[in-house]
mmCIF file of C-alpha atoms in Angstrom:
data_model
loop_
_atom_site.group_PDB
_atom_site.id
_atom_site.type_symbol
_atom_site.label_atom_id
_atom_site.label_comp_id
_atom_site.label_asym_id
_atom_site.label_seq_id
_atom_site.Cartn_x
_atom_site.Cartn_y
_atom_site.Cartn_z
ATOM 1 C CA VAL T 1 16.458 -11.496 112.643
ATOM 2 C CA GLN T 2 18.802 -13.103 109.962
ATOM 3 C CA LEU T 3 17.433 -14.983 107.514
ATOM 4 C CA VAL T 4 20.149 -15.933 104.759
ATOM 5 C CA GLU T 5 18.825 -18.107 101.467
ATOM 6 C CA SER T 6 21.371 -20.372 99.617
ATOM 7 C CA GLY T 7 20.818 -23.058 97.049
ATOM 8 C CA GLY T 8 19.534 -21.377 94.074
ATOM 9 C CA GLY T 9 20.918 -22.158 90.276
ATOM 10 C CA LEU T 10 20.040 -23.011 86.786
ATOM 11 C CA VAL T 11 18.368 -26.575 86.969
ATOM 12 C CA GLN T 12 16.789 -28.532 83.873
ATOM 13 C CA PRO T 13 13.235 -28.869 83.673
ATOM 14 C CA GLY T 14 12.565 -32.049 85.368
ATOM 15 C CA LYS T 15 15.155 -32.171 87.946
ATOM 16 C CA SER T 16 15.626 -31.340 91.388
ATOM 17 C CA LEU T 17 17.073 -28.882 93.936
ATOM 18 C CA LYS T 18 17.068 -28.061 97.485
ATOM 19 C CA LEU T 19 17.271 -24.836 98.824
ATOM 20 C CA SER T 20 18.080 -23.714 102.312
ATOM 21 C CA CYS T 21 17.280 -20.741 104.889
ATOM 22 C CA SER T 22 20.155 -20.271 107.218
ATOM 23 C CA ALA T 23 18.488 -18.624 110.198
ATOM 24 C CA SER T 24 20.313 -16.357 113.041
ATOM 25 C CA GLY T 25 19.227 -13.899 115.715
ATOM 26 C CA PHE T 26 16.269 -15.537 117.216
ATOM 27 C CA THR T 27 15.007 -18.720 118.770
ATOM 28 C CA PHE T 28 14.191 -20.927 114.956
ATOM 29 C CA SER T 29 12.856 -23.966 117.000
ATOM 30 C CA SER T 30 9.689 -21.555 118.134
ATOM 31 C CA TYR T 31 9.017 -20.076 114.957
ATOM 32 C CA GLY T 32 6.690 -20.875 111.756
ATOM 33 C CA MET T 33 8.569 -20.498 108.513
ATOM 34 C CA HIS T 34 7.629 -19.843 105.284
ATOM 35 C CA TRP T 35 8.436 -19.995 101.187
ATOM 36 C CA ILE T 36 7.338 -17.471 99.212
ATOM 37 C CA ARG T 37 8.467 -17.025 95.480
ATOM 38 C CA GLN T 38 8.291 -14.274 93.022
ATOM 39 C CA ALA T 39 9.111 -14.891 89.558
ATOM 40 C CA PRO T 40 10.804 -12.431 87.565
ATOM 41 C CA GLY T 41 8.746 -9.060 87.255
ATOM 42 C CA LYS T 42 5.606 -11.110 88.631
ATOM 43 C CA GLY T 43 4.237 -10.521 92.127
ATOM 44 C CA LEU T 44 4.160 -12.488 94.924
ATOM 45 C CA ASP T 45 3.429 -16.407 95.126
ATOM 46 C CA TRP T 46 3.393 -17.999 98.906
ATOM 47 C CA VAL T 47 4.946 -22.039 98.490
ATOM 48 C CA ALA T 48 4.672 -23.149 101.792
ATOM 49 C CA TYR T 49 4.634 -23.176 105.585
ATOM 50 C CA ILE T 50 6.140 -25.323 108.192
ATOM 51 C CA SER T 51 5.320 -24.916 111.702
ATOM 52 C CA SER T 52 7.422 -24.528 114.863
ATOM 53 C CA SER T 53 6.121 -28.442 115.677
ATOM 54 C CA SER T 54 6.926 -29.063 111.862
ATOM 55 C CA GLY T 55 3.242 -29.171 110.347
ATOM 56 C CA THR T 56 3.212 -28.655 106.719
ATOM 57 C CA VAL T 57 0.968 -26.934 104.235
ATOM 58 C CA TYR T 58 1.416 -26.367 101.071
ATOM 59 C CA ALA T 59 0.377 -24.072 97.523
ATOM 60 C CA ASP T 60 -1.508 -26.514 95.275
ATOM 61 C CA ALA T 61 0.432 -25.854 92.019
ATOM 62 C CA VAL T 62 3.851 -27.233 94.057
ATOM 63 C CA LYS T 63 2.175 -30.281 96.196
ATOM 64 C CA GLY T 64 3.726 -33.400 95.663
ATOM 65 C CA ARG T 65 6.800 -31.631 93.953
ATOM 66 C CA PHE T 66 8.071 -29.529 96.627
ATOM 67 C CA THR T 67 9.093 -30.652 100.354
ATOM 68 C CA ILE T 68 9.453 -28.289 103.298
ATOM 69 C CA SER T 69 11.447 -29.321 106.256
ATOM 70 C CA ARG T 70 13.345 -27.672 109.080
ATOM 71 C CA ASP T 71 16.560 -28.975 111.242
ATOM 72 C CA ASN T 72 15.816 -26.850 114.155
ATOM 73 C CA ALA T 73 19.583 -28.451 115.615
ATOM 74 C CA LYS T 74 21.129 -26.094 112.606
ATOM 75 C CA ASN T 75 18.689 -23.379 112.706
ATOM 76 C CA THR T 76 18.330 -24.132 109.286
ATOM 77 C CA LEU T 77 14.781 -24.488 106.979
ATOM 78 C CA TYR T 78 15.016 -26.801 103.849
ATOM 79 C CA LEU T 79 13.016 -26.869 100.498
ATOM 80 C CA GLN T 80 13.168 -29.794 98.131
ATOM 81 C CA LEU T 81 12.052 -29.325 95.021
ATOM 82 C CA ASN T 82 11.558 -32.394 92.300
ATOM 83 C CA SER T 83 10.080 -32.507 88.674
ATOM 84 C CA LEU T 84 10.963 -29.233 88.467
ATOM 85 C CA LYS T 85 8.762 -26.997 85.258
ATOM 86 C CA SER T 86 9.338 -23.809 83.809
ATOM 87 C CA GLU T 87 6.949 -21.904 85.961
ATOM 88 C CA ASP T 88 8.755 -22.645 88.991
ATOM 89 C CA THR T 89 11.642 -20.247 87.662
ATOM 90 C CA ALA T 90 11.322 -17.678 90.225
ATOM 91 C CA ILE T 91 13.551 -15.780 93.155
ATOM 92 C CA TYR T 92 12.740 -18.111 96.328
ATOM 93 C CA TYR T 93 12.246 -15.701 99.881
ATOM 94 C CA CYS T 94 12.183 -17.882 103.313
ATOM 95 C CA ALA T 95 10.285 -15.526 105.925
ATOM 96 C CA ARG T 96 9.598 -16.470 109.580
ATOM 97 C CA SER T 97 6.561 -16.153 110.919
ATOM 98 C CA GLN T 98 5.328 -13.085 113.073
ATOM 99 C CA GLY T 99 2.882 -12.431 115.280
ATOM 100 C CA GLY T 100 -0.035 -15.231 114.336
ATOM 101 C CA GLY T 101 2.044 -17.455 112.067
ATOM 102 C CA ALA T 102 1.889 -15.114 108.673
ATOM 103 C CA PRO T 103 4.926 -13.804 107.233
ATOM 104 C CA GLY T 104 7.058 -11.178 108.618
ATOM 105 C CA TYR T 105 11.078 -10.741 108.308
ATOM 106 C CA TRP T 106 11.781 -11.954 104.682
ATOM 107 C CA GLY T 107 15.463 -12.906 103.527
ATOM 108 C CA GLN T 108 17.098 -11.880 100.625
ATOM 109 C CA GLY T 109 15.861 -14.426 98.522
ATOM 110 C CA VAL T 110 17.288 -16.982 96.164
ATOM 111 C CA MET T 111 16.945 -17.298 92.448
ATOM 112 C CA VAL T 112 15.895 -20.636 90.712
ATOM 113 C CA THR T 113 16.101 -20.813 87.404
ATOM 114 C CA VAL T 114 14.605 -23.815 85.292
ATOM 115 C CA SER T 115 15.740 -24.067 81.928
ATOM 116 C CA SER T 116 17.320 -26.343 78.893
ATOM 117 C CA ASP F 1 -8.842 -19.568 97.853
ATOM 118 C CA ILE F 2 -9.201 -16.597 98.855
ATOM 119 C CA GLN F 3 -8.776 -13.966 95.789
ATOM 120 C CA MET F 4 -7.608 -10.614 96.746
ATOM 121 C CA THR F 5 -8.340 -7.965 94.061
ATOM 122 C CA GLN F 6 -5.630 -5.461 94.975
ATOM 123 C CA SER F 7 -6.223 -1.700 92.986
ATOM 124 C CA PRO F 8 -5.031 0.340 91.419
ATOM 125 C CA SER F 9 -2.319 -1.381 89.835
ATOM 126 C CA SER F 10 -0.215 1.862 89.361
ATOM 127 C CA LEU F 11 -0.294 4.944 91.217
ATOM 128 C CA PRO F 12 1.545 7.626 89.750
ATOM 129 C CA ALA F 13 1.506 10.533 93.029
ATOM 130 C CA SER F 14 3.935 13.770 93.520
ATOM 131 C CA LEU F 15 5.445 14.193 96.846
ATOM 132 C CA GLY F 16 3.747 15.356 99.255
ATOM 133 C CA ASP F 17 0.712 13.984 98.040
ATOM 134 C CA ARG F 18 -2.010 11.619 99.970
ATOM 135 C CA VAL F 19 -2.248 8.318 98.494
ATOM 136 C CA THR F 20 -4.202 4.728 99.444
ATOM 137 C CA ILE F 21 -4.102 1.499 97.802
ATOM 138 C CA THR F 22 -7.007 -1.054 98.229
ATOM 139 C CA CYS F 23 -7.291 -4.451 98.196
ATOM 140 C CA ARG F 24 -10.884 -6.235 98.530
ATOM 141 C CA ALA F 25 -11.703 -10.406 99.923
ATOM 142 C CA SER F 26 -13.320 -12.430 97.921
ATOM 143 C CA GLN F 27 -14.245 -14.497 101.384
ATOM 144 C CA ASP F 28 -14.348 -13.054 105.052
ATOM 145 C CA ILE F 29 -10.839 -12.332 106.507
ATOM 146 C CA GLY F 30 -11.484 -10.891 109.716
ATOM 147 C CA ASN F 31 -8.724 -8.311 110.062
ATOM 148 C CA TYR F 32 -6.186 -11.614 108.644
ATOM 149 C CA LEU F 33 -4.076 -8.589 106.427
ATOM 150 C CA ARG F 34 -0.795 -7.422 105.702
ATOM 151 C CA TRP F 35 0.420 -4.963 103.835
ATOM 152 C CA PHE F 36 4.230 -5.341 102.363
ATOM 153 C CA GLN F 37 6.380 -2.893 100.928
ATOM 154 C CA GLN F 38 9.243 -4.210 98.040
ATOM 155 C CA LYS F 39 11.466 -1.691 96.606
ATOM 156 C CA PRO F 40 13.530 -2.746 93.349
ATOM 157 C CA GLY F 41 16.065 -5.723 94.085
ATOM 158 C CA LYS F 42 15.143 -6.054 97.577
ATOM 159 C CA SER F 43 12.549 -8.657 99.829
ATOM 160 C CA PRO F 44 9.307 -7.288 100.912
ATOM 161 C CA ARG F 45 9.146 -5.008 104.356
ATOM 162 C CA LEU F 46 6.148 -5.918 106.721
ATOM 163 C CA MET F 47 4.502 -2.740 106.853
ATOM 164 C CA ILE F 48 1.151 -2.955 108.372
ATOM 165 C CA TYR F 49 -0.378 -5.815 110.308
ATOM 166 C CA GLY F 50 -3.723 -6.644 111.959
ATOM 167 C CA ALA F 51 -4.997 -4.832 109.322
ATOM 168 C CA THR F 52 -4.303 -1.220 111.122
ATOM 169 C CA ASN F 53 -1.290 -2.146 112.886
ATOM 170 C CA LEU F 54 1.969 -0.254 111.768
ATOM 171 C CA ALA F 55 4.788 -2.734 112.291
ATOM 172 C CA ALA F 56 7.924 -1.362 114.283
ATOM 173 C CA GLY F 57 9.951 1.170 112.733
ATOM 174 C CA VAL F 58 7.082 2.120 109.815
ATOM 175 C CA PRO F 59 6.631 5.782 109.810
ATOM 176 C CA SER F 60 3.668 7.437 111.183
ATOM 177 C CA ARG F 61 2.157 8.429 108.023
ATOM 178 C CA PHE F 62 1.694 5.002 107.083
ATOM 179 C CA SER F 63 -2.193 3.746 108.254
ATOM 180 C CA GLY F 64 -4.122 0.742 107.374
ATOM 181 C CA SER F 65 -7.913 0.930 107.708
ATOM 182 C CA ARG F 66 -10.892 -1.896 106.685
ATOM 183 C CA SER F 67 -14.754 -1.081 105.775
ATOM 184 C CA GLY F 68 -16.273 -4.467 105.499
ATOM 185 C CA SER F 69 -14.454 -6.472 103.036
ATOM 186 C CA ASP F 70 -12.347 -3.800 101.631
ATOM 187 C CA TYR F 71 -8.717 -2.970 103.206
ATOM 188 C CA SER F 72 -6.668 0.150 102.841
ATOM 189 C CA LEU F 73 -3.484 1.406 102.884
ATOM 190 C CA THR F 74 -3.163 5.169 102.944
ATOM 191 C CA ILE F 75 0.287 7.173 103.269
ATOM 192 C CA ASN F 76 0.125 10.780 103.684
ATOM 193 C CA SER F 77 2.517 13.575 102.652
ATOM 194 C CA LEU F 78 4.468 11.007 100.246
ATOM 195 C CA GLU F 79 8.226 10.785 100.348
ATOM 196 C CA SER F 80 10.754 10.166 97.928
ATOM 197 C CA GLU F 81 11.673 7.195 99.858
ATOM 198 C CA ASP F 82 7.666 5.670 99.614
ATOM 199 C CA MET F 83 8.113 4.856 95.692
ATOM 200 C CA ALA F 84 7.588 1.192 95.606
ATOM 201 C CA ILE F 85 5.713 -1.361 95.660
ATOM 202 C CA TYR F 86 3.453 -3.100 97.624
ATOM 203 C CA TYR F 87 1.213 -6.099 97.871
ATOM 204 C CA CYS F 88 -1.836 -7.158 100.609
ATOM 205 C CA LEU F 89 -1.429 -10.469 101.913
ATOM 206 C CA GLN F 90 -4.457 -12.201 103.584
ATOM 207 C CA HIS F 91 -3.443 -15.083 106.168
ATOM 208 C CA ASN F 92 -6.943 -15.647 107.648
ATOM 209 C CA GLU F 93 -6.607 -19.126 106.027
ATOM 210 C CA TYR F 94 -4.257 -21.464 103.551
ATOM 211 C CA PRO F 95 -3.109 -20.988 101.133
ATOM 212 C CA LEU F 96 -1.843 -17.963 102.226
ATOM 213 C CA THR F 97 -3.094 -15.186 98.831
ATOM 214 C CA PHE F 98 -1.151 -11.440 97.968
ATOM 215 C CA GLY F 99 -2.541 -8.550 95.798
ATOM 216 C CA SER F 100 -1.174 -8.128 92.714
ATOM 217 C CA GLY F 101 0.507 -4.932 93.474
ATOM 218 C CA THR F 102 0.552 -1.332 92.922
ATOM 219 C CA LYS F 103 3.581 0.633 91.788
ATOM 220 C CA LEU F 104 3.674 3.174 93.287
ATOM 221 C CA GLU F 105 5.751 5.823 91.101
ATOM 222 C CA ILE F 106 6.260 9.572 91.026
ATOM 223 C CA LYS F 107 4.033 11.277 88.574
#
């Protein structure tokens, strides 16, 4: 199982960014996927989930601003981040569900910094 | 939302010690509880799933247990490679919620 995130960077408040997570080593279309974030020096914070059938769930803090999606043909998970706030500054991890839908395998993470 | 109250936040311990970290769930989560280990600069690693089951490749000195709404991670005979931050996660319902973390460090 390999998960590689990309697309992070420095972005101004109110702007948008799209993260990608490239998956390999397993049948991507068969697994639910999560995005989880970690602010600098802080704990883990679940962000969003997409099932294998593309049903989605979001944390209240990002609902209406972030969109999780997947392209099974490209073995890629996405997170569209809109209307970014300084409090969205974090490392964003993608994670594959493992045994019952909860996160199991994690990628290495990608940093998103929201600052003017 | 389900609150996971994790304690202690910091745990100084010596090599060879037996240590226990606890998470208390604010609502019933059954056995939908996982433990993760995170080392500096690394992504989290699954250690325990289903409250008591050892994940693949995890040393047998790690164990998980449950007593009512209290969930514990115990490490027997602490080794230097175990120094890390440990988080619990409930996945009984969305939103998934993590404990605040326990930093295990050498005394």
